[in-house]
CSV table of C-alpha atoms in Angstrom, one decimal:
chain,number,residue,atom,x,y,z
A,1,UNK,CA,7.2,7.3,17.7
A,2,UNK,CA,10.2,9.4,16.4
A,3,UNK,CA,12.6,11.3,19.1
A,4,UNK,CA,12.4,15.2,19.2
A,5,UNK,CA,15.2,16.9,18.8
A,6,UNK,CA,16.2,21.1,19.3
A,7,UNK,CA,16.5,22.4,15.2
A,8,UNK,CA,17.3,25.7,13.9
A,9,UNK,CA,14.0,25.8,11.3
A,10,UNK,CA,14.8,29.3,9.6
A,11,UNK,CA,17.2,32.4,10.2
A,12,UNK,CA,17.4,36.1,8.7
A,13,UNK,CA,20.1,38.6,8.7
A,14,UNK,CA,19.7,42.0,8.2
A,15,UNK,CA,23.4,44.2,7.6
A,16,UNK,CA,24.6,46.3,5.0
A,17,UNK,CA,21.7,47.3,3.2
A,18,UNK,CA,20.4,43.6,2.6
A,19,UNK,CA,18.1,41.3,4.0
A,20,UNK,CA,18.1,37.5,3.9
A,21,UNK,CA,16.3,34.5,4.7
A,22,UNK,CA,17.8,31.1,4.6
A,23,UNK,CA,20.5,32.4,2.6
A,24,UNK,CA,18.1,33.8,0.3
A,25,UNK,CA,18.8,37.6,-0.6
A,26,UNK,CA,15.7,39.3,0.0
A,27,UNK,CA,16.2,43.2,-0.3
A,28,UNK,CA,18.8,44.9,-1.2
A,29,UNK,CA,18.7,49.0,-1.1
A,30,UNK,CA,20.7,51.7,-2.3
A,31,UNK,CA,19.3,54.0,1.0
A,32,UNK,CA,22.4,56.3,2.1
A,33,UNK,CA,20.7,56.4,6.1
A,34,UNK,CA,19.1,53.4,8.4
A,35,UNK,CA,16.0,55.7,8.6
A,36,UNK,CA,15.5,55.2,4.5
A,37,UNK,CA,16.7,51.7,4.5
A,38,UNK,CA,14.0,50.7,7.5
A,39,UNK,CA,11.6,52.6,5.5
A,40,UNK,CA,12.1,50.6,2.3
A,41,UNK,CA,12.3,47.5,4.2
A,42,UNK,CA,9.1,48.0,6.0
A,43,UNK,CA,7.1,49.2,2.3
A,44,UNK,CA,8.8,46.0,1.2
A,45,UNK,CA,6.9,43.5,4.0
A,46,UNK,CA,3.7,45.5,2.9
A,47,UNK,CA,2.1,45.1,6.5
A,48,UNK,CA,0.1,48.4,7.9
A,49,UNK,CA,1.8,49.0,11.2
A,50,UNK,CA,1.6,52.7,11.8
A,51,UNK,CA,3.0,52.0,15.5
A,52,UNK,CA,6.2,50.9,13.0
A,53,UNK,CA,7.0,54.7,12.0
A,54,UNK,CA,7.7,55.7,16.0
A,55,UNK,CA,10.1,53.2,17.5
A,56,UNK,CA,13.5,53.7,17.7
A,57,UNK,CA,16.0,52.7,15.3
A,58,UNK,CA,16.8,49.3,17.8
A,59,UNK,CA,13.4,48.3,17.9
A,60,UNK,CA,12.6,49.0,14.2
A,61,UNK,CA,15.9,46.9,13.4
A,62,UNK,CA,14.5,44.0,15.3
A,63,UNK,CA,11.0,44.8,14.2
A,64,UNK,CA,12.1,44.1,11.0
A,65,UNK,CA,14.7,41.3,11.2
A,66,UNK,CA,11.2,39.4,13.3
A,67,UNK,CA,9.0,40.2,10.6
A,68,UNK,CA,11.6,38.5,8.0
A,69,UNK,CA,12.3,35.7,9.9
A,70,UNK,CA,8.3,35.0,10.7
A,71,UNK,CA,7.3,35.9,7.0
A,72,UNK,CA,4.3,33.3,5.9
A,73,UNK,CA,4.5,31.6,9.2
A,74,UNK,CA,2.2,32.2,12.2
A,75,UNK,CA,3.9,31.3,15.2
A,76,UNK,CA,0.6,31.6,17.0
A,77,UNK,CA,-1.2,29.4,15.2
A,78,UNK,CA,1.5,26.7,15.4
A,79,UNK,CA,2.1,26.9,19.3
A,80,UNK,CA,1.1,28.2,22.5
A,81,UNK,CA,1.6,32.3,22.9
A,82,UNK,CA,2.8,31.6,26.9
A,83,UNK,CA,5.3,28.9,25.5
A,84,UNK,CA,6.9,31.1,22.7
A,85,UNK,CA,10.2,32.5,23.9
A,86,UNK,CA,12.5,35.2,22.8
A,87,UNK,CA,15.9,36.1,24.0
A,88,UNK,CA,18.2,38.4,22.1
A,89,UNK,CA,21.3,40.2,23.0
A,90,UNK,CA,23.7,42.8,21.6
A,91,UNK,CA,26.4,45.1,22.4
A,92,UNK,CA,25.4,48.6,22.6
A,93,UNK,CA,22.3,48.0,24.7
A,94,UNK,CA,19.6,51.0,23.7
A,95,UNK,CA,23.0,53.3,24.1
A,96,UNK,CA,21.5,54.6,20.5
A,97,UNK,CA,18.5,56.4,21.6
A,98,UNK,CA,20.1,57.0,25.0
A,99,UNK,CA,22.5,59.8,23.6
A,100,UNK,CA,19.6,61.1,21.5
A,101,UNK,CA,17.5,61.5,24.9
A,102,UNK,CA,20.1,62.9,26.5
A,103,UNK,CA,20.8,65.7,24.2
A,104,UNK,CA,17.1,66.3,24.3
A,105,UNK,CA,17.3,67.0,27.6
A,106,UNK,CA,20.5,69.2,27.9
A,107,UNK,CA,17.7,71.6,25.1
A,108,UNK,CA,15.2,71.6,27.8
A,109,UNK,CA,12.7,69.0,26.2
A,110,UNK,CA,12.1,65.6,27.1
A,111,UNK,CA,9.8,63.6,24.7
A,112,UNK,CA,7.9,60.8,26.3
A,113,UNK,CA,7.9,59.1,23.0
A,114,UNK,CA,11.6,59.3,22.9
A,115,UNK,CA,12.2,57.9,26.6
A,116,UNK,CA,10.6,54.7,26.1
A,117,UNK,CA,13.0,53.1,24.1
A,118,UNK,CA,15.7,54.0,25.9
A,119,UNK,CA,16.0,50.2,27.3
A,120,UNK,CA,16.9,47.8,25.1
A,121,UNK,CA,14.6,45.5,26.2
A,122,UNK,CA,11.5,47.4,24.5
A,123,UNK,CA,12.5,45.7,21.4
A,124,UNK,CA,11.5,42.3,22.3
A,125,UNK,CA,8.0,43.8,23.6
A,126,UNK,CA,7.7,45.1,20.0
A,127,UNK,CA,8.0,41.6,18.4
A,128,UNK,CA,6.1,40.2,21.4
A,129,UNK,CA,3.2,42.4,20.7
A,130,UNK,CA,3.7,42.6,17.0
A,131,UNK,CA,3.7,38.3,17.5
A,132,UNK,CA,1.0,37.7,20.1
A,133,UNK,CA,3.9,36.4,22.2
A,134,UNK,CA,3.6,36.0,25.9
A,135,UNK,CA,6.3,33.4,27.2
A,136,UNK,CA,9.9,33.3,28.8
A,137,UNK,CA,12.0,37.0,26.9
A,138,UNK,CA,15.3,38.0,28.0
A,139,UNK,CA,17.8,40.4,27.2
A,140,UNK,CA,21.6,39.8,27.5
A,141,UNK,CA,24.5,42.5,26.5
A,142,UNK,CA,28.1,41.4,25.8
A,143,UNK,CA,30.7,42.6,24.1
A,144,UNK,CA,30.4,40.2,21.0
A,145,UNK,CA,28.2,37.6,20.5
A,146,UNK,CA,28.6,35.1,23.0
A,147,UNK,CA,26.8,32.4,20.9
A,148,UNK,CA,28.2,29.4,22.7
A,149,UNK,CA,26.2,30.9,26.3
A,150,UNK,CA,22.9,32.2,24.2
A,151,UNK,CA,22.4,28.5,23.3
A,152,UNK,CA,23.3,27.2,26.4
A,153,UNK,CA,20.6,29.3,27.9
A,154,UNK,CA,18.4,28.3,25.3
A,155,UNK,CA,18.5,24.3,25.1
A,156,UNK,CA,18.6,24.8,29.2
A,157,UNK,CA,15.2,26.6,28.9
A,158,UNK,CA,13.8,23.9,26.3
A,159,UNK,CA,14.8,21.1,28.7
A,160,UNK,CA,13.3,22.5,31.6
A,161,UNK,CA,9.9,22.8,29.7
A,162,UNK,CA,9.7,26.8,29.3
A,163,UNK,CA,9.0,27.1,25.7
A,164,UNK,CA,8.2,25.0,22.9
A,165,UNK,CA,9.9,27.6,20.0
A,166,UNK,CA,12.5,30.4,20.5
A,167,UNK,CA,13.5,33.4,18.6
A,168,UNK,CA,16.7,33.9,19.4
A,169,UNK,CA,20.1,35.7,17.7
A,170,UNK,CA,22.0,39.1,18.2
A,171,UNK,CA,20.6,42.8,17.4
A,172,UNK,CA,22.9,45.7,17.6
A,173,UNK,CA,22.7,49.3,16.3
A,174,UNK,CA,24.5,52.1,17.3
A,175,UNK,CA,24.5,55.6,14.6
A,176,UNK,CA,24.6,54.1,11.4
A,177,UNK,CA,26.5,50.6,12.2
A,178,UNK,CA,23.7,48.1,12.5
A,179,UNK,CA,23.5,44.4,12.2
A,180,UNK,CA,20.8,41.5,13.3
A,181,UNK,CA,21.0,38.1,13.0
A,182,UNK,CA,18.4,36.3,14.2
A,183,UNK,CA,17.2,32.9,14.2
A,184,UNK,CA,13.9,30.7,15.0
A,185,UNK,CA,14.9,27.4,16.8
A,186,UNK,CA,11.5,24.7,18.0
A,187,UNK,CA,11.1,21.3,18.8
A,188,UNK,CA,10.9,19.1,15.7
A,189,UNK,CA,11.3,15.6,14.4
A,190,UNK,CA,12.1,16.1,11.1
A,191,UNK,CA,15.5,15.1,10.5
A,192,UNK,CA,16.8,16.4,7.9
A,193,UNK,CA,16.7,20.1,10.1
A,194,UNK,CA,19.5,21.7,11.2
A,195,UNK,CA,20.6,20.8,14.7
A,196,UNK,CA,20.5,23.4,17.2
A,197,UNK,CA,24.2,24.0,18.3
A,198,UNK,CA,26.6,26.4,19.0
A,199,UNK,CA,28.7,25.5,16.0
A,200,UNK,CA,25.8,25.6,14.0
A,201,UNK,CA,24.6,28.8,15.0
A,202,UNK,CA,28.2,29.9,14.7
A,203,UNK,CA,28.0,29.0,10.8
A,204,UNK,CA,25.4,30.5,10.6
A,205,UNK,CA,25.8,33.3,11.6
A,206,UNK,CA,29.3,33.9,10.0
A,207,UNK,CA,27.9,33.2,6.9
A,208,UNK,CA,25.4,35.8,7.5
A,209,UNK,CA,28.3,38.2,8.2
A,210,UNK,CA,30.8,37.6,5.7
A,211,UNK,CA,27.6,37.1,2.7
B,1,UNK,CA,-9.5,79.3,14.8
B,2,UNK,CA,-9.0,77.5,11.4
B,3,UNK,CA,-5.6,77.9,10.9
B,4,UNK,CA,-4.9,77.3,14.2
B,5,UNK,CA,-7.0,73.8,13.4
B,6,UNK,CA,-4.1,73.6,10.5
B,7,UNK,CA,-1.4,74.1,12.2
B,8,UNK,CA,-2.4,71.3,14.8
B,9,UNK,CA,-2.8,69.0,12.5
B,10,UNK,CA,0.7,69.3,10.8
B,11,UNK,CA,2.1,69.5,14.1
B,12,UNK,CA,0.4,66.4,15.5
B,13,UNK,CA,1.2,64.3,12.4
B,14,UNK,CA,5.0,65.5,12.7
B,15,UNK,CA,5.3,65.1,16.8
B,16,UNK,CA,4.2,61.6,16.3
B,17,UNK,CA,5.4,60.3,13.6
B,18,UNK,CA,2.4,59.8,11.7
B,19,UNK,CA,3.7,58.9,8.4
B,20,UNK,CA,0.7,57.1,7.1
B,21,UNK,CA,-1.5,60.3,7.8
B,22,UNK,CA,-1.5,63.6,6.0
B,23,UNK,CA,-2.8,66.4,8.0
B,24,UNK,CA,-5.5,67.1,5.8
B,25,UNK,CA,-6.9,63.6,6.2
B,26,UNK,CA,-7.5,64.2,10.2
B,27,UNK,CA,-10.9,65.8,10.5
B,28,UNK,CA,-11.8,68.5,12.9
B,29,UNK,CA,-14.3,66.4,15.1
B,30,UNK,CA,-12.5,63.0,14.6
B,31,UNK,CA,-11.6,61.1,17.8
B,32,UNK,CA,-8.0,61.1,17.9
B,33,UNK,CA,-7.9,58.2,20.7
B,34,UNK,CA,-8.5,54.8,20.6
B,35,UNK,CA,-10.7,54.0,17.6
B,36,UNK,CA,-9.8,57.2,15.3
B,37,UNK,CA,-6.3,57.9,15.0
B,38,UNK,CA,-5.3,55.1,17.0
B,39,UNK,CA,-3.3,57.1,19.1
B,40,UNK,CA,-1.7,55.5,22.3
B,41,UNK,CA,-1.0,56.6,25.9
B,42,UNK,CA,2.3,57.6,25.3
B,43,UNK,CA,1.0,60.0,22.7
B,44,UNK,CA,-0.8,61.7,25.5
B,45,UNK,CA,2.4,62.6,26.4
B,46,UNK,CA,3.4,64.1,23.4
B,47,UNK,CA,0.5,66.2,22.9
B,48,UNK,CA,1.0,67.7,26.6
B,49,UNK,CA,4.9,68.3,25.5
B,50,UNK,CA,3.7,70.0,22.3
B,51,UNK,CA,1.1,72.7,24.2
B,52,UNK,CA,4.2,73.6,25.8
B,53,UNK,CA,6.5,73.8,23.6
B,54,UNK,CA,4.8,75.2,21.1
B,55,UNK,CA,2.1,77.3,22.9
B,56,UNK,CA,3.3,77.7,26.6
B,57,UNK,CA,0.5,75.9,28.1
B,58,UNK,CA,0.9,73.4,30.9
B,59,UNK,CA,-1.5,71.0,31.7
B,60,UNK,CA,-2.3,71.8,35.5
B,61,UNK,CA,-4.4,69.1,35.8
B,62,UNK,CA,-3.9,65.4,33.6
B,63,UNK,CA,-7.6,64.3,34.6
B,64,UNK,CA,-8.6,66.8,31.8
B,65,UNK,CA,-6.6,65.5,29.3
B,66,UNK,CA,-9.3,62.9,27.7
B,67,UNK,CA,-11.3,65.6,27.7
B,68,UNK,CA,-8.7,68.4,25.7
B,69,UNK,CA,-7.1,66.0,23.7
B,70,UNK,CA,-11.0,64.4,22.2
B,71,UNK,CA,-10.1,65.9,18.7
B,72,UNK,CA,-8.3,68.7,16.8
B,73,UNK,CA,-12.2,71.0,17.7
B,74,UNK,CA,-11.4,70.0,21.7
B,75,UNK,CA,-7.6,71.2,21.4
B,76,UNK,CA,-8.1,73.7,19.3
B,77,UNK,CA,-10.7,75.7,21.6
B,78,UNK,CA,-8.5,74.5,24.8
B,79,UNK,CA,-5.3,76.7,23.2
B,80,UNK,CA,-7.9,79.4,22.5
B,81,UNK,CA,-8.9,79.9,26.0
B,82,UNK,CA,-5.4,79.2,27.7
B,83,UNK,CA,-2.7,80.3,25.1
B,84,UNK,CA,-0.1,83.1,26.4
């Protein structure tokens, strides 16, 4: 019986306007504002997800880079919803939506809808409940992406059984400056995959950002 | 009582970001919750902020908010009898 090994099987980047998959352009938009860009993007996936149209611009970014990276694939149907695992981290936390809560409140109004997302965390429950997922998620915030400790955290939550499959990867948005790179990484023993390691996600993920 | 009806209707689709619904497409006696509009708990919410911002009203008590927020008819006549 063949050995399983930890493999990267796809990835998706979402910056500047475009979207990718495995190095494949998938969209690219002329859209002057994230709010026009998200908008194309999610017409683009062709999904009816009203709930879509009132997250935050955090959640909608990883909303989107999920749906991407997921796109023809049902992670459900290949595995376990308690063994599916998601951990992401970024930068600026859910600073994004924080500032635009605060100045709501300094008018006098405080919209529910608003105050939710100000955690960065919510945006993993959106691709939870968007994915039927219901293992091990975790949130991290560092200053850049500390790949090196995400997949040290990861392979350690593969060995001690957790999860089976992990979205993992690095979603950050603040104003207009966004970027997501994220990454689906699951047992497999198909060679010729891509070996889940820090150099590899490194590659990776610099190619995402200088494509 | 009609345009008010009109009025609720744009203001509900803008408050919550209903970008798949035009105003005109909510009826008067739909259920917004659950099964019509699909709105959530967190749209409650949003509906109480709107009475009072836009209408002054404060919800004294929240156990009657199934009841108010049932349809656009159910807000509608709620405003009616409670607007300043």
């Amino acid at each position: 019986m063949p050995s399983s090994s930890i493999t990267i099987s796809h990835y998706c980047r979402i910056k500047n306007n475009t979207i990718s998959k495995d190095s494949q352009l998938l969209l690219r938009s002329e859209a002057a504002l994230f709010q026009q860009f998200s908008d194309e993007a999610y017409r683009f996936c062709q999904i009816n997800y009203p709930k879509f149209h009132k997250m935050d611009n955090l959640s909608k970014l990883a909303f989107l880079s999920a749906e991407f990276l997921l796109r023809e694939y049902s992670l459900t149907k290949n595995y376990n919803p308690y063994r599916i695992g998601v951990i992401l981290s970024n930068k600026s936390a859910s600073l994004d939506t924080d500032y635009k809560y605060f100045n709501m409140v300094k008018k006098g109004v405080a919209s529910p809808a608003v105050f939710v997302y100000s955690l960065p965390s919510i945006m993993l429950g959106e691709i939870c409940i968007r994915n039927g997922i219901k293992g091990e998620n975790t949130f991290f915030i560092s200053d850049t992406y500390a790949v090196q400790d995400q997949v040290d955290y990861i392979n350690n939550l593969f060995t001690s059984n957790v999860f089976d499959v992990c979205i993992g990867g690095w979603v950050e948005l603040i104003e207009e400056r966004y970027e997501s790179f994220l990454f689906l990484v699951e047992k497999s023993t198909n060679n010729t995959n891509l070996a889940f390691t820090t150099k590899n996600i490194k590659n990776k993920y610099q190619d995402s950002i200088n494509g | 009582m009609d345009d008010l009806k009109e009025v609720l209707k744009k203001q509900i689709v803008e408050q919550l970001n209903l970008k798949d619904t035009k105003p005109e497409d909510i009826g008067d006696d739909q259920q917004l919750f659950v099964e019509g509009l699909g709105l959530d708990s967190i749209d409650v919410l949003e509906l109480i902020v709107l009475l009072q911002q836009e209408y002054g009203i404060k919800l004294a008590n929240a156990e009657e908010g199934p009841k108010i927020f049932q349809s656009i008819n159910t807000i509608a006549a709620f405003i009616e009898a409670n607007r300043k």
